[in-house]
CSV table of C-alpha atoms in Angstrom, one decimal:
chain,number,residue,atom,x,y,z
A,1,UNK,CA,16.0,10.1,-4.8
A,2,UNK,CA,12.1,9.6,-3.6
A,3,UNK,CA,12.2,13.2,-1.9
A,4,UNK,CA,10.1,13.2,1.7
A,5,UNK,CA,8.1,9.9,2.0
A,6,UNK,CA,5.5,9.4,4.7
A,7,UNK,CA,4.0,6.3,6.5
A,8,UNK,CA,1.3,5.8,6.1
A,9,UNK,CA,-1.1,7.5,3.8
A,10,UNK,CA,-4.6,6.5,5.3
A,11,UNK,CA,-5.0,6.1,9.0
A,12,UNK,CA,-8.8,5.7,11.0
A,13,UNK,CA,-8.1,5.2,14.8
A,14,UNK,CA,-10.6,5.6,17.6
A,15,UNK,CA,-10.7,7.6,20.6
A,16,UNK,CA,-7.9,6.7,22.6
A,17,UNK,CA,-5.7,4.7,20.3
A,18,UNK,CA,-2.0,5.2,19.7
A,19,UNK,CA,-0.2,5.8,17.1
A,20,UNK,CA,3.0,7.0,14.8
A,21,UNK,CA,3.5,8.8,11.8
A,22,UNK,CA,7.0,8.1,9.9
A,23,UNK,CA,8.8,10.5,8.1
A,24,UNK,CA,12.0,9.9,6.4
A,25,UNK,CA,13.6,12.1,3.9
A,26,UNK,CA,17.2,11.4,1.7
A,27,UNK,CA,18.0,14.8,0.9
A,28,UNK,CA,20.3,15.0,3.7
A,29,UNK,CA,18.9,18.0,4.8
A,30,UNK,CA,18.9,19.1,8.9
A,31,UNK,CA,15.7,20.6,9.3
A,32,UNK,CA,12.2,19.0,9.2
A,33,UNK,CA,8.8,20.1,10.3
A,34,UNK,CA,5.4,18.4,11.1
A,35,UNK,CA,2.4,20.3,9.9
A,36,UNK,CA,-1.4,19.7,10.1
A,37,UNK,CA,-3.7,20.8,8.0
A,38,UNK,CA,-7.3,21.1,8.4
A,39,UNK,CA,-10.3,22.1,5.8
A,40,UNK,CA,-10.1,25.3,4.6
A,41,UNK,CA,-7.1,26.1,6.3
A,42,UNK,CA,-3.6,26.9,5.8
A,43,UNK,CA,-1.0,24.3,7.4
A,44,UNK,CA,0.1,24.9,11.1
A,45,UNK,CA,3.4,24.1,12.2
A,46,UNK,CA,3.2,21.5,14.6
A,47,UNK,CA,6.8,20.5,16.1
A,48,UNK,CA,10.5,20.4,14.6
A,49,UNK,CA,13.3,19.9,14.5
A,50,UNK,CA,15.9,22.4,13.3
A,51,UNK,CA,18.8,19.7,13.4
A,52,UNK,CA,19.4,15.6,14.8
A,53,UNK,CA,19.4,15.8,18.2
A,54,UNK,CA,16.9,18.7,18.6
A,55,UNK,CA,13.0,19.2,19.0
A,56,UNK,CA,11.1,22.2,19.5
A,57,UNK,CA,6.9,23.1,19.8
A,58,UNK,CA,5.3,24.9,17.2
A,59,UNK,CA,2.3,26.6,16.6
A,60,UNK,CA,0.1,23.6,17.9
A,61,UNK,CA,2.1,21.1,19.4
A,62,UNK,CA,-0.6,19.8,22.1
A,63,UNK,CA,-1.5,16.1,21.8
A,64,UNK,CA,1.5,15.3,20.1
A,65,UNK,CA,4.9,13.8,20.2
A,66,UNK,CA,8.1,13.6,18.0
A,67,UNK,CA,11.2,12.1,18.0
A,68,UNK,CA,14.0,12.8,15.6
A,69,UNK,CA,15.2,9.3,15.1
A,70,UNK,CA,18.4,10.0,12.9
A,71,UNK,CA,19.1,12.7,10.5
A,72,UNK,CA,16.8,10.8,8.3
A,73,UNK,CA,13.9,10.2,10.3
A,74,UNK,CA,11.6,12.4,12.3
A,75,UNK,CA,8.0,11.0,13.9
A,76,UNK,CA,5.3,12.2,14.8
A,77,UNK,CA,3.0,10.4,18.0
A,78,UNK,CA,-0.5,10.7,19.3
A,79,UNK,CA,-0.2,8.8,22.3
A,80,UNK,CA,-4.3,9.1,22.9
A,81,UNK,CA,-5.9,10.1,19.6
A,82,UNK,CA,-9.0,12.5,19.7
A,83,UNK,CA,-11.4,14.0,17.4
A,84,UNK,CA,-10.0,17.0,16.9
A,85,UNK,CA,-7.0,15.5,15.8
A,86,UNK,CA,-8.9,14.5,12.8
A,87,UNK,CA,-6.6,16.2,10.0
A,88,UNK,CA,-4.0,15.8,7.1
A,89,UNK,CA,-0.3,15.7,8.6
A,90,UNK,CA,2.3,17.2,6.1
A,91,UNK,CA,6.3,16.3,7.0
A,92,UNK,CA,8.8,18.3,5.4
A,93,UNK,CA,12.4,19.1,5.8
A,94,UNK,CA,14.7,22.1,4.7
A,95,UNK,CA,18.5,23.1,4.8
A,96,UNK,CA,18.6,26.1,7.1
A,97,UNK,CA,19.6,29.1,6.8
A,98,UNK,CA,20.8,30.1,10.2
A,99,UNK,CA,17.8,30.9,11.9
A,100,UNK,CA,15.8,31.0,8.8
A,101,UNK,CA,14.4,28.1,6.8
A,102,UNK,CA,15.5,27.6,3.4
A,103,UNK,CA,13.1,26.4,0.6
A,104,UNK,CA,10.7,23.1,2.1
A,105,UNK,CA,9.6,19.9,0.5
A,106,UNK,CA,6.8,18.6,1.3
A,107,UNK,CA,6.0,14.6,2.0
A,108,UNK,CA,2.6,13.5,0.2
A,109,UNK,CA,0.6,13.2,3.6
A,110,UNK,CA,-1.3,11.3,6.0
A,111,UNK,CA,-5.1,11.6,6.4
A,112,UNK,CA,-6.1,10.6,10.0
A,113,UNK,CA,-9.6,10.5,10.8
A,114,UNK,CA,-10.2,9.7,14.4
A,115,UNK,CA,-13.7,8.0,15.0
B,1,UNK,CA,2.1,36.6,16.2
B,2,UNK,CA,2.6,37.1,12.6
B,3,UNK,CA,-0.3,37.5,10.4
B,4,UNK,CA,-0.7,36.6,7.1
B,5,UNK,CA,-3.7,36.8,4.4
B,6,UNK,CA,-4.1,36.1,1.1
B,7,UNK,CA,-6.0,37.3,-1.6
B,8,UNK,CA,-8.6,36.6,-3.4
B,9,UNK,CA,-9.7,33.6,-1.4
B,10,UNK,CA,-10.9,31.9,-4.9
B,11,UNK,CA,-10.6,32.7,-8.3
B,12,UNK,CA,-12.2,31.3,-11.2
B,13,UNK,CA,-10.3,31.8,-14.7
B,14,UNK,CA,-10.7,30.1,-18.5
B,15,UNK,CA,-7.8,28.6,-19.9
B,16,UNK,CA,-5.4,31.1,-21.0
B,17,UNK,CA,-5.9,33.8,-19.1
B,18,UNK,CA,-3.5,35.7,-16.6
B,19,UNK,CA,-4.1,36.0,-12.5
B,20,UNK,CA,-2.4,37.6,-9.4
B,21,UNK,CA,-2.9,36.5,-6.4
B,22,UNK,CA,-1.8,38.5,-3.3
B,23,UNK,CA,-0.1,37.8,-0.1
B,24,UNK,CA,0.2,40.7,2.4
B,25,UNK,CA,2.0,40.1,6.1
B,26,UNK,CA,2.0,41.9,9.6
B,27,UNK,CA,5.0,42.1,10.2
B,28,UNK,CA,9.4,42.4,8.5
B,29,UNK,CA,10.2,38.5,7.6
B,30,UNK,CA,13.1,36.9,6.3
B,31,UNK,CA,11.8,33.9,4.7
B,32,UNK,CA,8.3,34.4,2.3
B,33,UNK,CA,8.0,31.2,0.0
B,34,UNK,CA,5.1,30.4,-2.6
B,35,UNK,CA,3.5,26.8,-2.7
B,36,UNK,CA,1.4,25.0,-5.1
B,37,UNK,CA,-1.7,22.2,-3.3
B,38,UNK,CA,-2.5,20.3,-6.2
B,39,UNK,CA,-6.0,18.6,-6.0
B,40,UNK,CA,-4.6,15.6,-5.1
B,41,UNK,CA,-3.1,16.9,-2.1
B,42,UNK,CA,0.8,17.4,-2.8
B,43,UNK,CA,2.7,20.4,-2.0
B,44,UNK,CA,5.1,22.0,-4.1
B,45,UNK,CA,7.6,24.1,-3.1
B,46,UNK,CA,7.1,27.6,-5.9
B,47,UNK,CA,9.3,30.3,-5.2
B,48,UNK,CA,11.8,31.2,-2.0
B,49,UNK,CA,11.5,34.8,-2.3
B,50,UNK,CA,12.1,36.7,0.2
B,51,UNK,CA,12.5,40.0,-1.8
B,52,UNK,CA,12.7,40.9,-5.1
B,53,UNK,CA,11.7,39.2,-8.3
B,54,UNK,CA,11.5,36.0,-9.9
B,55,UNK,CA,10.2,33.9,-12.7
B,56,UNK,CA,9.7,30.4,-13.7
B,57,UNK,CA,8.2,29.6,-16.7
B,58,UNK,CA,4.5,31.2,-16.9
B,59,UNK,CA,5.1,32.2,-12.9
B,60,UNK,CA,6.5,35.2,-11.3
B,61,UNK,CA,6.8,36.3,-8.1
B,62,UNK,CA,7.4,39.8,-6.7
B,63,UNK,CA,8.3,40.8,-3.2
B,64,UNK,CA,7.9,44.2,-2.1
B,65,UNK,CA,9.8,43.4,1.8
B,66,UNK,CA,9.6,47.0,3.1
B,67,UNK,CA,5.3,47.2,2.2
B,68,UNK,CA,4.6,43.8,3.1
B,69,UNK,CA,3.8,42.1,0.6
B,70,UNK,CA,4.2,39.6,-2.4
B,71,UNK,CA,2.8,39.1,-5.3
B,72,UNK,CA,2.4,35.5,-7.6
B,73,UNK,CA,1.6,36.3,-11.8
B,74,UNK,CA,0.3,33.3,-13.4
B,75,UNK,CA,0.0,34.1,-16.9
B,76,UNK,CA,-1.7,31.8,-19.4
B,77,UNK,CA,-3.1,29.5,-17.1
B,78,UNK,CA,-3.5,26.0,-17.9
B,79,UNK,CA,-6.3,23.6,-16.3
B,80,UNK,CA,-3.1,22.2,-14.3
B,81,UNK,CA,-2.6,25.3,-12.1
B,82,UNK,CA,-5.7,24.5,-10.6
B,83,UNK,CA,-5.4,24.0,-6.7
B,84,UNK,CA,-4.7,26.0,-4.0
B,85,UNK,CA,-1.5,28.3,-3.6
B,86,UNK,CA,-0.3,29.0,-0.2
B,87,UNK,CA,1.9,32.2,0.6
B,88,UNK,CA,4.1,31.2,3.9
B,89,UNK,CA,6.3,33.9,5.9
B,90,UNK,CA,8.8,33.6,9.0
B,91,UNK,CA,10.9,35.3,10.7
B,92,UNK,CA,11.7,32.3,12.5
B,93,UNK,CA,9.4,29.4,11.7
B,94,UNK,CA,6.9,29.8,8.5
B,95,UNK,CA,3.2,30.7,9.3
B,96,UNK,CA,1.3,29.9,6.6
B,97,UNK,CA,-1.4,32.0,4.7
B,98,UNK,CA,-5.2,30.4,4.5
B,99,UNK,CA,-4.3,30.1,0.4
B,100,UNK,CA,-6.0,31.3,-2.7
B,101,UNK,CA,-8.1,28.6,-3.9
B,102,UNK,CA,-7.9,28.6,-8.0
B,103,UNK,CA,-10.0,27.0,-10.6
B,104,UNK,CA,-8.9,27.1,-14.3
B,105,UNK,CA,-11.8,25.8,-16.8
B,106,UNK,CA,-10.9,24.7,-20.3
């Protein structure tokens, strides 16, 4: 049972580039979440998905992308990377609770820097 | 939105010693849960508490729904609490806290 993993853990791109952050969680939990988190700073909710099949815009979803994959997988896509998207990216993934989220765990992160 | 602030932003204790850290919200929430940043970056889930009490080894957590606030005891704090502890609420989607960032010296 390895939890929340995430793909991968280091990642420098350039101005412009593409590219995609895996999650994948075997909990077989419904819910999962793509945060960012920047220095000195609380995590922000990003996008996610409160079951397969559906996607929704958090707190700072501009720039981004995500597709839930499976009930397994959720990604997360820059399609043209910028500075300010320089941060750590936290996936996680809950049962819910109705409308509520139940108790998260947390995937180990990806630094990005983009150059 | 919701807005939600911890307290004290940093905290420096000596081994052994006992803390609590403070997490007051804007607004009613159903969900208020207590997470652990290690200094290596990891998150750990602490506490889903969204009222009342609980405890977990040297860790306790008190919620106080209708004043807004929760509370996180750490008593006899070892040099592995160190890190930062995040209080998240939602009512619909958690909105984290900017944490309490704790040092414990041996």
């Amino acid at each position: 049972n390895a939890g929340v993993t995430q793909t991968p853990k280091f990642q420098v791109l350039k101005t412009g580039q593409s590219m995609t952050l895996q999650c994948a969680q075997d909990m077989n939990h419904n819910s999962m979440y793509w945060y960012r988190q920047d220095p000195g700073m609380g995590l922000r909710l990003i996008y996610y998905s409160a079951s397969e099949g559906t996607t929704d815009k958090g707190e700072v979803p501009n720039g981004y992308n995500v597709s839930r994959l499976n009930k397994r997988e959720f990604s997360l896509r820059l399609e043209s990377a910028a500075p300010s998207q320089t941060s750590v990216y936290f996936c996680a993934s809950s049962r819910p609770r109705g409308l509520n989220t139940d108790t998260q765990y947390f995937g180990p992160g990806t630094r990005l820097t983009v150059l | 939105g919701i807005q939600v602030e911890q307290s004290p932003p940093d905290l420096i204790l000596q081994e052994g010693a006992n803390s609590t850290l403070r997490c007051n919200f804007s607004d009613s929430v159903n969900n208020l849960q207590w997470f652990h940043q290690n200094p290596w970056g990891q998150l750990i889930n602490l506490f889903y508490i969204p009222s009342g009490t609980k405890q977990n080894g040297r860790l306790s957590a008190t919620t106080v729904a209708t004043e807004r606030y929760s509370l996180l005891y750490i008593s006899s704090s070892q040099t592995t609490d160190s890190g930062v502890y995040f209080c998240a609420v939602s009512q619909n989607k958690l909105i984290f806290g900017t944490g309490t960032l704790l040092a414990v010296q041996p």
